[in-house]
Coordinates of C-alpha atoms in Angstrom, one line a residue:
Chain J
M10 CA 0.0 0.0 0.0
S11 CA 1.1 3.6 -0.6
R12 CA 1.8 5.9 2.3
R13 CA -1.2 8.0 1.7
P14 CA -3.8 7.9 4.5
I15 CA -5.9 4.8 4.7
R16 CA -9.4 5.6 3.5
L17 CA -11.8 4.0 6.0
M18 CA -15.6 3.5 6.0
C19 CA -17.5 2.2 9.0
V20 CA -20.7 0.0 8.6
D21 CA -22.4 -0.2 12.0
D22 CA -25.8 0.5 13.4
N23 CA -24.3 2.1 16.5
Q24 CA -24.3 5.9 15.8
M25 CA -22.3 6.6 19.0
L26 CA -19.6 4.2 17.9
A27 CA -19.4 5.6 14.4
E28 CA -19.2 9.2 15.6
A29 CA -16.5 8.4 18.1
M30 CA -14.5 6.5 15.5
E31 CA -14.9 9.4 13.0
R32 CA -13.6 11.9 15.6
R33 CA -10.7 9.7 16.5
L34 CA -9.7 8.9 12.9
N35 CA -10.0 12.5 11.8
A36 CA -7.5 13.4 14.4
D37 CA -5.0 10.9 13.0
D38 CA -3.2 11.6 9.7
R39 CA -2.7 7.9 9.0
F40 CA -6.4 7.7 8.2
T41 CA -9.1 9.4 6.1
W42 CA -12.7 9.0 7.2
T43 CA -14.9 8.3 4.2
G44 CA -18.2 7.9 6.1
W45 CA -20.5 5.9 8.1
V46 CA -23.1 3.5 6.7
E47 CA -26.0 2.7 9.0
N48 CA -28.3 1.1 6.5
T49 CA -26.8 -1.8 4.5
D50 CA -29.2 -1.0 1.5
E51 CA -27.0 2.0 0.9
L52 CA -23.7 0.2 1.3
L53 CA -22.8 -0.6 -2.4
P54 CA -23.5 2.9 -3.8
R55 CA -21.7 4.5 -0.9
V56 CA -18.6 2.3 -1.4
E57 CA -18.8 3.1 -5.1
A58 CA -18.8 6.8 -4.4
A59 CA -16.2 6.9 -1.6
H60 CA -13.6 4.2 -2.7
P61 CA -12.6 3.2 0.9
D62 CA -9.4 1.1 1.3
I63 CA -10.8 -0.5 4.4
I64 CA -14.5 -1.2 5.3
L65 CA -14.9 -1.8 8.9
M66 CA -18.1 -3.9 9.1
D67 CA -20.2 -4.9 12.1
I68 CA -21.2 -8.5 11.9
D69 CA -24.6 -7.9 13.5
M70 CA -26.4 -5.5 11.2
P71 CA -30.2 -5.5 11.3
G72 CA -32.0 -7.1 8.4
A73 CA -28.9 -8.1 6.5
D74 CA -26.8 -11.2 5.9
V75 CA -23.4 -9.5 6.4
F76 CA -21.5 -12.5 5.0
E77 CA -23.3 -12.2 1.7
L78 CA -22.6 -8.5 1.7
V79 CA -18.9 -9.2 2.1
A80 CA -19.0 -11.5 -0.9
K81 CA -20.8 -8.9 -2.9
L82 CA -18.4 -6.2 -1.9
G83 CA -15.5 -8.5 -2.9
E84 CA -17.0 -9.1 -6.4
S85 CA -17.9 -5.4 -7.0
F86 CA -15.1 -3.6 -5.3
P87 CA -12.0 -5.9 -5.0
E88 CA -9.8 -2.9 -4.2
S89 CA -11.7 -2.3 -0.9
R90 CA -10.8 -4.7 1.9
V91 CA -13.5 -5.7 4.4
L92 CA -12.6 -6.1 8.1
M93 CA -15.2 -7.6 10.2
F94 CA -15.7 -5.8 13.5
S95 CA -17.6 -7.5 16.2
A96 CA -18.0 -8.2 19.8
Y97 CA -18.8 -11.8 19.0
V98 CA -15.5 -13.6 18.5
R99 CA -16.3 -17.0 17.1
Q100 CA -14.1 -19.3 15.0
D101 CA -17.0 -20.2 12.7
Y102 CA -17.8 -16.5 12.1
I103 CA -14.1 -15.8 11.4
D104 CA -13.9 -18.8 8.9
R105 CA -17.1 -17.7 7.2
A106 CA -16.1 -14.1 6.9
V107 CA -12.7 -15.1 5.4
Q108 CA -14.4 -17.6 3.2
N109 CA -16.6 -14.9 1.8
G110 CA -13.7 -12.6 1.1
A111 CA -13.1 -10.6 4.4
W112 CA -9.5 -9.6 5.1
G113 CA -9.8 -10.1 8.8
Y114 CA -11.8 -10.0 12.0
I115 CA -11.3 -7.5 14.8
S116 CA -12.8 -7.9 18.2
K117 CA -14.6 -4.8 19.5
N118 CA -13.0 -5.5 22.8
E119 CA -9.6 -4.5 21.5
G120 CA -8.2 -1.3 22.7
M121 CA -8.2 1.7 20.3
N122 CA -4.5 1.3 19.5
G123 CA -5.1 -2.4 18.7
I124 CA -8.0 -1.6 16.4
L125 CA -6.1 1.1 14.5
G126 CA -3.0 -1.1 14.3
A127 CA -5.1 -3.9 12.9
I128 CA -6.6 -1.5 10.2
E129 CA -3.1 -0.5 9.2
R130 CA -1.9 -4.1 9.0
A131 CA -5.0 -5.1 7.0
A132 CA -4.2 -2.3 4.5
A133 CA -0.6 -3.8 4.4
D134 CA -1.8 -7.3 3.7
W135 CA -2.0 -8.9 7.2
A136 CA -5.2 -10.7 7.9
L137 CA -6.2 -10.4 11.4
R138 CA -7.7 -12.6 13.9
P139 CA -8.6 -11.7 17.5
C140 CA -6.5 -13.1 20.3
H141 CA -7.6 -16.5 21.5
A142 CA -10.1 -17.0 18.7
Chain R
M11 CA -76.9 -67.4 67.1
I12 CA -75.7 -65.3 70.1
A13 CA -72.8 -67.6 70.4
K14 CA -71.7 -66.8 66.9
L15 CA -71.7 -63.1 67.4
H16 CA -68.3 -61.5 67.0
P17 CA -67.1 -60.6 70.5
E18 CA -66.5 -57.0 69.6
D19 CA -70.0 -56.6 68.1
R20 CA -72.0 -58.7 70.6
D21 CA -73.0 -56.0 73.0
Q22 CA -74.0 -53.6 70.2
V23 CA -76.2 -56.3 68.5
L24 CA -78.0 -57.3 71.7
E25 CA -78.6 -53.6 72.6
T26 CA -79.9 -52.9 69.1
I27 CA -82.3 -55.8 69.2
A28 CA -83.5 -54.9 72.7
A29 CA -84.0 -51.3 71.6
A30 CA -86.0 -52.4 68.6
A31 CA -88.2 -54.6 70.8
T32 CA -88.8 -51.7 73.1
S33 CA -89.5 -49.2 70.4
Q34 CA -91.3 -51.7 68.3
G35 CA -89.6 -50.3 65.3
D36 CA -88.0 -52.2 62.4
L37 CA -84.7 -53.7 62.9
Q38 CA -81.8 -53.2 60.5
L39 CA -78.3 -54.0 61.6
E40 CA -75.0 -55.0 60.0
H41 CA -72.5 -56.9 62.2
R42 CA -69.8 -59.5 62.3
I43 CA -70.1 -63.2 63.3
I44 CA -67.6 -66.0 63.7
R45 CA -68.3 -68.7 61.2
R46 CA -66.1 -71.8 61.0
G47 CA -63.5 -69.9 62.8
E48 CA -63.5 -67.0 60.3
T49 CA -65.1 -63.5 60.5
A50 CA -68.1 -63.0 58.3
W51 CA -70.5 -60.1 57.9
V52 CA -74.3 -60.4 58.1
E53 CA -77.2 -58.0 57.7
L54 CA -80.1 -58.4 60.1
R55 CA -83.5 -57.1 59.0
G56 CA -86.5 -57.8 61.3
K57 CA -89.8 -56.7 62.4
V58 CA -91.3 -56.8 66.0
F59 CA -94.8 -58.2 66.4
V60 CA -97.0 -57.1 69.4
D61 CA -100.1 -58.4 71.1
A62 CA -103.3 -56.6 71.8
Q63 CA -101.7 -54.7 74.7
Q64 CA -99.0 -53.6 72.4
Q65 CA -96.5 -55.8 74.1
P66 CA -93.8 -57.4 71.9
T67 CA -94.4 -61.0 71.4
R68 CA -91.9 -62.1 68.8
M69 CA -89.6 -60.8 66.2
A70 CA -89.2 -62.2 62.6
G71 CA -86.8 -61.3 60.0
V72 CA -83.9 -62.4 57.7
C73 CA -80.2 -62.6 58.2
M74 CA -78.2 -62.2 55.0
D75 CA -74.6 -62.9 54.4
I76 CA -73.0 -59.7 53.2
T77 CA -69.3 -60.7 53.6
D78 CA -68.6 -60.3 49.9
R79 CA -70.2 -56.8 49.7
K80 CA -68.3 -55.7 52.9
R81 CA -65.0 -56.9 51.4
T82 CA -65.7 -55.1 48.2
E83 CA -66.6 -52.0 50.2
A84 CA -63.4 -52.3 52.2
D85 CA -61.4 -52.7 49.0
L86 CA -63.1 -49.7 47.5
A87 CA -62.4 -47.6 50.6
E88 CA -58.8 -48.6 50.4
Y89 CA -58.6 -47.8 46.7
R90 CA -60.1 -44.4 47.4
V91 CA -57.6 -43.6 50.1
R92 CA -54.7 -44.8 47.9
L93 CA -56.1 -42.7 45.0
E94 CA -56.3 -39.7 47.2
E95 CA -52.7 -40.2 48.3
L96 CA -51.6 -40.6 44.7
V97 CA -53.5 -37.5 43.6
E98 CA -51.9 -35.6 46.4
Q99 CA -48.4 -36.9 45.5
R100 CA -48.8 -36.2 41.8
T101 CA -50.2 -32.7 42.5
A102 CA -47.1 -32.0 44.6
E103 CA -44.8 -33.3 41.9
L104 CA -46.6 -31.2 39.3
Q105 CA -46.3 -28.2 41.5
A106 CA -42.6 -28.9 42.0
S107 CA -42.0 -29.3 38.3
H108 CA -44.0 -26.2 37.5
E109 CA -41.9 -24.3 40.0
K110 CA -38.7 -25.7 38.4
L111 CA -40.0 -24.7 35.0
R112 CA -40.9 -21.2 36.2
L113 CA -37.4 -21.0 37.7
S114 CA -35.8 -22.2 34.5
D115 CA -37.8 -19.6 32.5
R116 CA -36.6 -17.0 35.0
L117 CA -33.0 -18.2 34.7
A118 CA -33.3 -18.2 30.9
S119 CA -34.6 -14.7 31.0
I120 CA -31.8 -13.6 33.3
G121 CA -29.4 -15.3 30.9
T122 CA -30.9 -13.4 27.9
L123 CA -30.8 -10.2 29.9
A124 CA -27.2 -10.7 30.9
A125 CA -26.1 -11.5 27.3
G126 CA -27.9 -8.4 26.0
L127 CA -26.5 -6.3 28.8
G128 CA -23.0 -7.6 28.2
H129 CA -23.3 -6.9 24.5
D130 CA -24.7 -3.4 24.8
M131 CA -22.2 -2.5 27.5
G132 CA -19.4 -3.6 25.1
N133 CA -21.0 -1.6 22.3
L134 CA -21.1 1.6 24.4
L135 CA -17.6 1.1 25.8
L136 CA -16.0 1.2 22.4
P137 CA -17.2 4.8 21.6
I138 CA -16.1 5.8 25.2
R139 CA -12.6 4.4 24.5
A140 CA -12.5 6.1 21.1
R141 CA -13.5 9.5 22.6
L142 CA -10.9 9.0 25.3
A143 CA -8.3 8.3 22.7
S144 CA -9.3 11.5 20.8
L145 CA -8.9 13.5 24.1
E146 CA -5.5 11.9 24.7
S147 CA -4.2 13.1 21.4
M148 CA -4.8 16.7 22.4
N149 CA -1.8 17.2 24.7
L150 CA -3.9 17.8 27.7
P151 CA -2.4 19.1 31.0
P152 CA -1.2 16.3 33.4
A153 CA -4.2 16.6 35.7
A154 CA -6.6 16.1 32.8
Q155 CA -4.5 13.1 31.6
Q156 CA -4.9 11.6 35.1
D157 CA -8.6 12.0 34.8
I158 CA -8.6 10.3 31.4
D159 CA -6.4 7.4 32.8
A160 CA -8.9 7.0 35.7
V161 CA -11.9 6.8 33.2
K162 CA -9.9 4.4 31.1
N163 CA -9.3 2.2 34.0
A164 CA -13.0 2.2 34.9
G165 CA -13.8 1.5 31.3
D166 CA -11.4 -1.5 31.2
Y167 CA -13.0 -2.9 34.3
L168 CA -16.5 -2.5 32.7
K169 CA -15.2 -4.1 29.5
R170 CA -14.1 -7.1 31.4
L171 CA -17.3 -7.2 33.3
S172 CA -19.3 -7.1 30.0
Q173 CA -17.2 -9.9 28.6
G174 CA -17.8 -11.9 31.8
L175 CA -21.5 -11.3 31.5
R176 CA -21.5 -12.6 27.9
L177 CA -19.5 -15.6 28.9
F178 CA -21.9 -16.3 31.8
A179 CA -25.0 -16.0 29.6
L180 CA -24.1 -18.3 26.7
D181 CA -25.6 -21.8 26.7
P182 CA -23.1 -24.0 28.5
G183 CA -24.0 -26.9 26.2
E184 CA -23.1 -25.0 23.1
Q185 CA -19.7 -26.1 21.9
R186 CA -18.1 -24.9 18.7
E187 CA -15.3 -26.7 17.1
G188 CA -11.9 -26.0 18.4
E189 CA -13.0 -23.9 21.4
S190 CA -10.7 -24.0 24.3
T191 CA -9.9 -21.7 27.3
H192 CA -6.6 -19.9 27.7
L193 CA -6.7 -19.5 31.5
S194 CA -4.7 -16.3 32.0
A195 CA -6.6 -14.4 29.3
W196 CA -9.9 -15.9 30.5
W197 CA -9.2 -14.8 34.1
L198 CA -8.6 -11.2 33.0
D199 CA -12.1 -11.2 31.4
V200 CA -14.0 -12.9 34.2
S201 CA -12.4 -11.8 37.4
P202 CA -14.4 -8.6 37.9
F203 CA -17.6 -10.5 37.2
L204 CA -16.7 -13.4 39.6
R205 CA -15.7 -10.9 42.3
N206 CA -19.2 -9.5 42.3
I207 CA -20.8 -12.8 43.2
L208 CA -18.8 -13.2 46.4
P209 CA -20.0 -11.4 49.5
K210 CA -17.9 -8.2 50.3
Q211 CA -16.3 -9.7 53.3
V212 CA -14.9 -12.7 51.3
M213 CA -11.4 -12.2 49.9
F214 CA -10.4 -14.0 46.8
D215 CA -7.3 -14.6 44.8
A216 CA -6.1 -16.6 41.9
S217 CA -2.8 -18.3 41.0
I218 CA -2.5 -19.2 37.3
P219 CA 0.9 -20.1 35.9
E220 CA 1.8 -18.2 32.7
N221 CA 2.8 -21.4 30.8
V222 CA -0.3 -23.4 31.5
P223 CA -1.7 -24.9 28.3
A224 CA -5.2 -24.0 27.1
I225 CA -7.8 -26.4 28.4
N226 CA -10.3 -28.4 26.4
I227 CA -13.5 -26.6 27.4
P228 CA -15.1 -23.5 25.8
P229 CA -14.6 -20.2 27.8
H230 CA -18.3 -19.7 28.4
T231 CA -18.8 -23.2 29.7
F232 CA -15.8 -22.9 32.0
T233 CA -17.0 -19.5 33.2
Q234 CA -20.3 -21.1 34.3
V235 CA -18.4 -23.9 36.0
V236 CA -16.3 -21.6 38.0
Y237 CA -19.3 -19.2 38.5
N238 CA -21.2 -22.1 40.2
L239 CA -18.3 -23.0 42.4
F240 CA -17.8 -19.4 43.5
Q241 CA -21.5 -18.9 44.1
N242 CA -21.6 -22.0 46.3
A243 CA -18.6 -20.9 48.2
G244 CA -20.0 -17.3 48.6
D245 CA -23.3 -18.6 49.8
A246 CA -21.7 -20.9 52.3
M247 CA -19.7 -18.0 53.7
R248 CA -22.3 -15.3 53.5
P249 CA -23.2 -15.5 57.3
R250 CA -19.5 -15.3 58.3
E251 CA -17.5 -12.2 59.0
R252 CA -14.7 -13.1 56.7
G253 CA -13.6 -15.8 54.4
N254 CA -11.3 -16.7 51.5
V255 CA -11.9 -18.2 48.1
Q256 CA -9.0 -19.3 46.0
L257 CA -8.6 -20.4 42.4
R258 CA -5.4 -22.3 41.8
V259 CA -4.3 -23.7 38.5
V260 CA -1.6 -26.4 38.3
G261 CA -0.1 -27.3 35.0
D262 CA 2.7 -26.5 32.5
Q263 CA 3.4 -27.1 28.8
A264 CA 4.1 -30.8 29.5
S265 CA 0.8 -31.4 31.2
E266 CA -1.8 -33.5 29.5
V267 CA -4.3 -32.6 32.2
V268 CA -4.6 -29.3 34.0
L269 CA -5.8 -29.1 37.6
V270 CA -8.1 -26.2 38.4
E271 CA -8.8 -26.0 42.1
V272 CA -11.5 -23.8 43.8
S273 CA -11.3 -23.8 47.5
D274 CA -12.8 -22.0 50.4
D275 CA -12.4 -21.9 54.2
G276 CA -16.1 -21.9 54.8
P277 CA -18.2 -24.2 56.9
G278 CA -17.5 -27.3 54.8
M279 CA -19.9 -30.1 54.0
T280 CA -21.0 -33.2 55.9
E281 CA -20.1 -36.6 54.4
E282 CA -23.7 -37.0 53.2
V283 CA -23.7 -33.6 51.4
Q284 CA -20.3 -34.3 50.0
R285 CA -21.4 -37.6 48.6
R286 CA -24.5 -36.2 47.0
C287 CA -23.6 -32.7 46.0
L288 CA -22.9 -33.5 42.4
E289 CA -26.3 -35.1 41.9
P290 CA -28.8 -33.3 39.8
F291 CA -31.5 -31.5 41.8
Y292 CA -29.7 -32.1 45.1
S293 CA -29.7 -28.9 47.1
T294 CA -29.2 -27.9 50.7
R295 CA -30.7 -24.4 50.0
T296 CA -34.2 -23.9 51.3
R297 CA -34.5 -20.3 50.2
R298 CA -33.2 -18.0 47.5
I299 CA -33.0 -19.2 43.9
S300 CA -31.9 -22.8 43.7
T301 CA -32.4 -25.3 41.0
G302 CA -30.1 -27.8 42.6
L303 CA -28.4 -27.9 39.2
G304 CA -25.3 -25.8 40.0
L305 CA -22.8 -28.5 40.9
A306 CA -24.5 -31.1 38.6
L307 CA -23.8 -28.6 35.8
V308 CA -20.2 -28.4 37.0
H309 CA -19.9 -32.1 36.9
G310 CA -21.6 -32.5 33.5
A311 CA -19.5 -29.8 31.8
V312 CA -16.2 -31.1 33.2
T313 CA -16.9 -34.7 32.3
N314 CA -18.1 -33.6 28.8
A315 CA -14.8 -32.0 28.4
G316 CA -13.1 -35.4 29.2
G317 CA -12.3 -34.4 32.7
S318 CA -13.3 -35.3 36.2
V319 CA -14.4 -33.6 39.4
E320 CA -13.2 -34.3 43.0
V321 CA -14.6 -32.9 46.1
Q322 CA -12.8 -32.7 49.4
S323 CA -14.5 -31.1 52.4
Q324 CA -14.3 -31.1 56.1
V325 CA -17.0 -29.6 58.4
G326 CA -15.6 -26.4 60.0
K327 CA -12.5 -26.3 57.7
G328 CA -13.7 -25.7 54.2
T329 CA -14.3 -27.2 50.8
T330 CA -12.1 -27.8 47.8
F331 CA -13.3 -28.7 44.3
R332 CA -10.6 -30.2 42.0
L333 CA -11.3 -30.1 38.3
H334 CA -9.0 -32.2 36.2
I335 CA -9.4 -31.0 32.7
P336 CA -7.5 -32.2 29.6
R337 CA -5.4 -29.7 27.8
A338 CA -6.9 -28.4 24.5
A339 CA -6.9 -30.9 21.7
F340 CA -4.4 -28.9 19.7
V341 CA -0.8 -29.5 20.7
N342 CA 1.9 -28.3 18.5
R343 CA 4.1 -31.4 18.0
L344 CA 6.5 -29.6 15.7
R345 CA 8.7 -28.7 18.7
P346 CA 12.3 -28.5 17.5
S347 CA 15.2 -29.1 19.8
A348 CA 16.6 -26.5 22.2
G349 CA 13.2 -25.0 22.8
K350 CA 13.2 -23.0 19.6
T351 CA 9.8 -21.7 18.3
P352 CA 8.8 -23.8 15.3
M353 CA 8.8 -22.0 12.0
A354 CA 6.6 -22.1 9.0
C355 CA 6.8 -20.7 5.5
V356 CA 3.7 -19.6 3.6
A357 CA 4.1 -19.5 -0.2
V358 CA 0.6 -18.6 -1.3
A359 CA 0.1 -16.2 -4.1
D360 CA -3.4 -15.0 -3.1
R361 CA -2.5 -12.2 -0.7
R362 CA -5.7 -12.4 1.3
L363 CA -5.4 -16.2 1.7
S364 CA -1.7 -15.9 2.4
A365 CA -2.5 -13.3 5.1
Y366 CA -5.1 -15.6 6.7
V367 CA -2.8 -18.6 6.7
T368 CA -0.1 -16.5 8.2
S369 CA -2.3 -15.2 11.0
L370 CA -3.4 -18.8 11.7
I371 CA 0.2 -20.0 11.9
R372 CA 1.1 -17.2 14.3
G373 CA -2.0 -18.0 16.3
L374 CA -0.8 -21.6 16.6
G375 CA 2.4 -20.4 18.2
M376 CA 4.8 -20.7 15.2
E377 CA 7.1 -18.1 13.8
L378 CA 7.0 -17.1 10.2
Y379 CA 9.9 -17.7 7.8
A380 CA 9.5 -14.7 5.6
E381 CA 11.9 -15.4 2.8
K382 CA 11.3 -17.3 -0.3
W383 CA 11.0 -21.0 0.5
S384 CA 13.7 -23.5 -0.3
A385 CA 14.5 -27.1 0.7
D386 CA 17.2 -25.9 3.1
M387 CA 15.2 -23.2 4.9
P388 CA 15.0 -23.3 8.7
A389 CA 11.2 -23.9 8.7
E390 CA 9.5 -27.2 9.6
L391 CA 6.2 -26.5 7.9
L392 CA 5.5 -25.3 4.4
V393 CA 2.1 -24.1 3.1
L394 CA 2.1 -23.6 -0.7
D395 CA -0.2 -23.2 -3.6
S396 CA 1.1 -26.1 -5.7
V397 CA 4.3 -28.0 -6.3
N398 CA 4.1 -27.2 -10.0
G399 CA 7.5 -26.4 -11.3
C400 CA 9.2 -27.1 -8.0
A401 CA 8.6 -30.8 -7.4
E402 CA 12.2 -31.6 -7.0
E403 CA 12.9 -28.9 -4.5
F404 CA 9.7 -29.9 -2.6
E405 CA 10.7 -33.6 -2.5
R406 CA 14.1 -32.5 -1.1
F407 CA 12.4 -30.4 1.6
L408 CA 10.4 -33.3 2.8
G409 CA 12.9 -36.1 2.0
E410 CA 15.8 -35.0 4.1
R411 CA 13.8 -34.4 7.2
P412 CA 10.9 -36.8 7.6
T413 CA 9.4 -34.8 10.5
H414 CA 8.8 -31.9 8.1
R415 CA 5.2 -31.2 6.9
A416 CA 3.6 -29.5 4.0
I417 CA 0.1 -28.3 3.1
I418 CA -0.6 -28.0 -0.6
L419 CA -3.7 -25.8 -1.3
H420 CA -4.1 -26.4 -5.1
G421 CA -2.4 -28.1 -8.0
E422 CA -1.3 -31.7 -7.9
T423 CA -0.6 -33.9 -5.0
V424 CA 2.7 -35.7 -4.3
P425 CA 1.8 -39.3 -3.9
N426 CA 5.1 -40.6 -2.6
K427 CA 5.1 -37.9 0.1
A428 CA 1.5 -38.5 1.2
K429 CA 2.6 -39.2 4.8
Q430 CA 4.0 -35.7 5.2
T431 CA 1.6 -33.7 3.1
V432 CA -2.0 -32.7 3.1
F433 CA -3.4 -31.9 -0.2
L434 CA -6.6 -29.8 -0.1
G435 CA -7.3 -29.8 -3.8
G436 CA -10.3 -27.6 -4.6
Q437 CA -11.3 -27.4 -1.0
A438 CA -8.8 -24.8 0.4
T439 CA -11.4 -23.0 2.4
P440 CA -10.4 -21.2 5.6
G441 CA -12.0 -23.9 7.8
R442 CA -10.2 -26.7 5.9
I443 CA -6.9 -24.9 6.0
R444 CA -7.2 -24.3 9.8
Q445 CA -8.3 -27.9 10.3
A446 CA -5.3 -29.2 8.2
L447 CA -2.9 -27.0 10.1
Q448 CA -4.2 -28.2 13.5
Q449 CA -4.2 -31.9 12.5
M450 CA -0.8 -31.7 11.0
L451 CA 0.9 -30.0 13.9
Q452 CA -0.6 -32.3 16.5
E453 CA 0.1 -35.5 14.7
Q454 CA 3.3 -37.3 15.3
S455 CA 2.2 -40.2 13.3
P456 CA 1.9 -40.0 9.5
I457 CA -0.8 -37.7 8.3
T458 CA -3.4 -39.1 6.0
Q459 CA -5.9 -37.3 3.7
E460 CA -8.7 -39.2 5.5
A461 CA -7.7 -37.7 8.8
I462 CA -8.2 -34.2 7.5
H463 CA -11.5 -35.0 5.8
S464 CA -13.0 -37.1 8.5

């Protein structure tokens, strides 16, 4: 990856989380915040418009099969890498996410530095798995 | 006739007959007689005849044998009593099972509530941590930084509490492939939660060696096992002014079975209670919520994991539960000499798959050999796309060191090296790769394709 800031998009139904992440990432020149997607129906057009490098995607989105969405994103936007972001750390979820094209899986219980480091490593080709998964 | 009257009925029969004669009323009487040495029942029905002066002159009537009827009536009465007893007993059982069902419903609701609470707490804590991180990046004065540190500490505690709640609330019977508990990390997650179930006056501490291997039981099940032991210890010591609960783990990398000991210096158990405490529905609690399933759950979960439970208790001294739990199924057998960390090389062109395999290998405790692979590289495991174009080199890698292993994701297999290789063909899915890695690293004996696909 180039040294330009990593363009990041967050897909999560938790507004407080998205706003806090936006604030944190905007204060860090390693990252560029490209937006928050609350409704998965809007996801594909939003990705098409914003060209994120990394899509941080909650695994538990209302009304959507997130694993199918990951596969669709991989087909339509192979240059964007999906990182699953969840409080549920389960080996079967991790395997299914990677099987469908995700680049990794980050636990929401990680500290902020751990999360940001994981995003950087994903942008530099390291797939991620949470500790003890 | 009088001679045949049953001695116990004689007076009453004579009195009744005399009264009938006096009153000149009809006579009807059931009583016992002795007939051929056995008791029989008869019914007397008679009428008193009088003369012109209304004086009784004679009595005429019949005497019927009603023994069979009386016996039937007695049987019926006995059946009725037994039926009433049975109805009473069944009603009590029904009430008890209804109560258990109600309690199970309640516990299930508490579980759902705890899981939801744990999840929501976790979801709220992440934005709090993100906001704190934003504040920290602003070069605040030292006093403000101290405040932030204090909030972070509180947040960390809440994070562990939420994780503990989630572990507590999952179904203990639910087991997913490959789940094991890393005790040191697990303890960090659950200790705040477990602290809260002990009374304030009870001190607790834990001793867990750093090098203890993971144990073959999912973290949520193990949490519920220890939760039940802590809860029992806490309940036993609640009326006391002080007490101690200790969790002690004994085991190291060489241990096939890890000992987890939970002990207290509470009132202890009698021999009877000690003998029965692991039975389902056995409880000494008469109040509070009790299903009598706590220690039975402990026993069930540990034996399901291939382990065993031992109880040692002395009245007035305390109780110790010893859980012997096998280490997790995965054991990295690729342990080179001199305690070196085993190394692996990943030669996979797909960058995402390569990254995934790399992370798996690191997760299994191996180091990565990052240079291009060769037969002479200092790595014991090779994961590669195919042996196309490098068959000779590949054979040399395996041939010179028979303990070396390889996983081939695509392309052709290498038939004469089948004992050292796993060929995934078109099935190089993440799950298959992970399974292949685990199987391969824990097998000392030759690996077979069937072992992976079984």
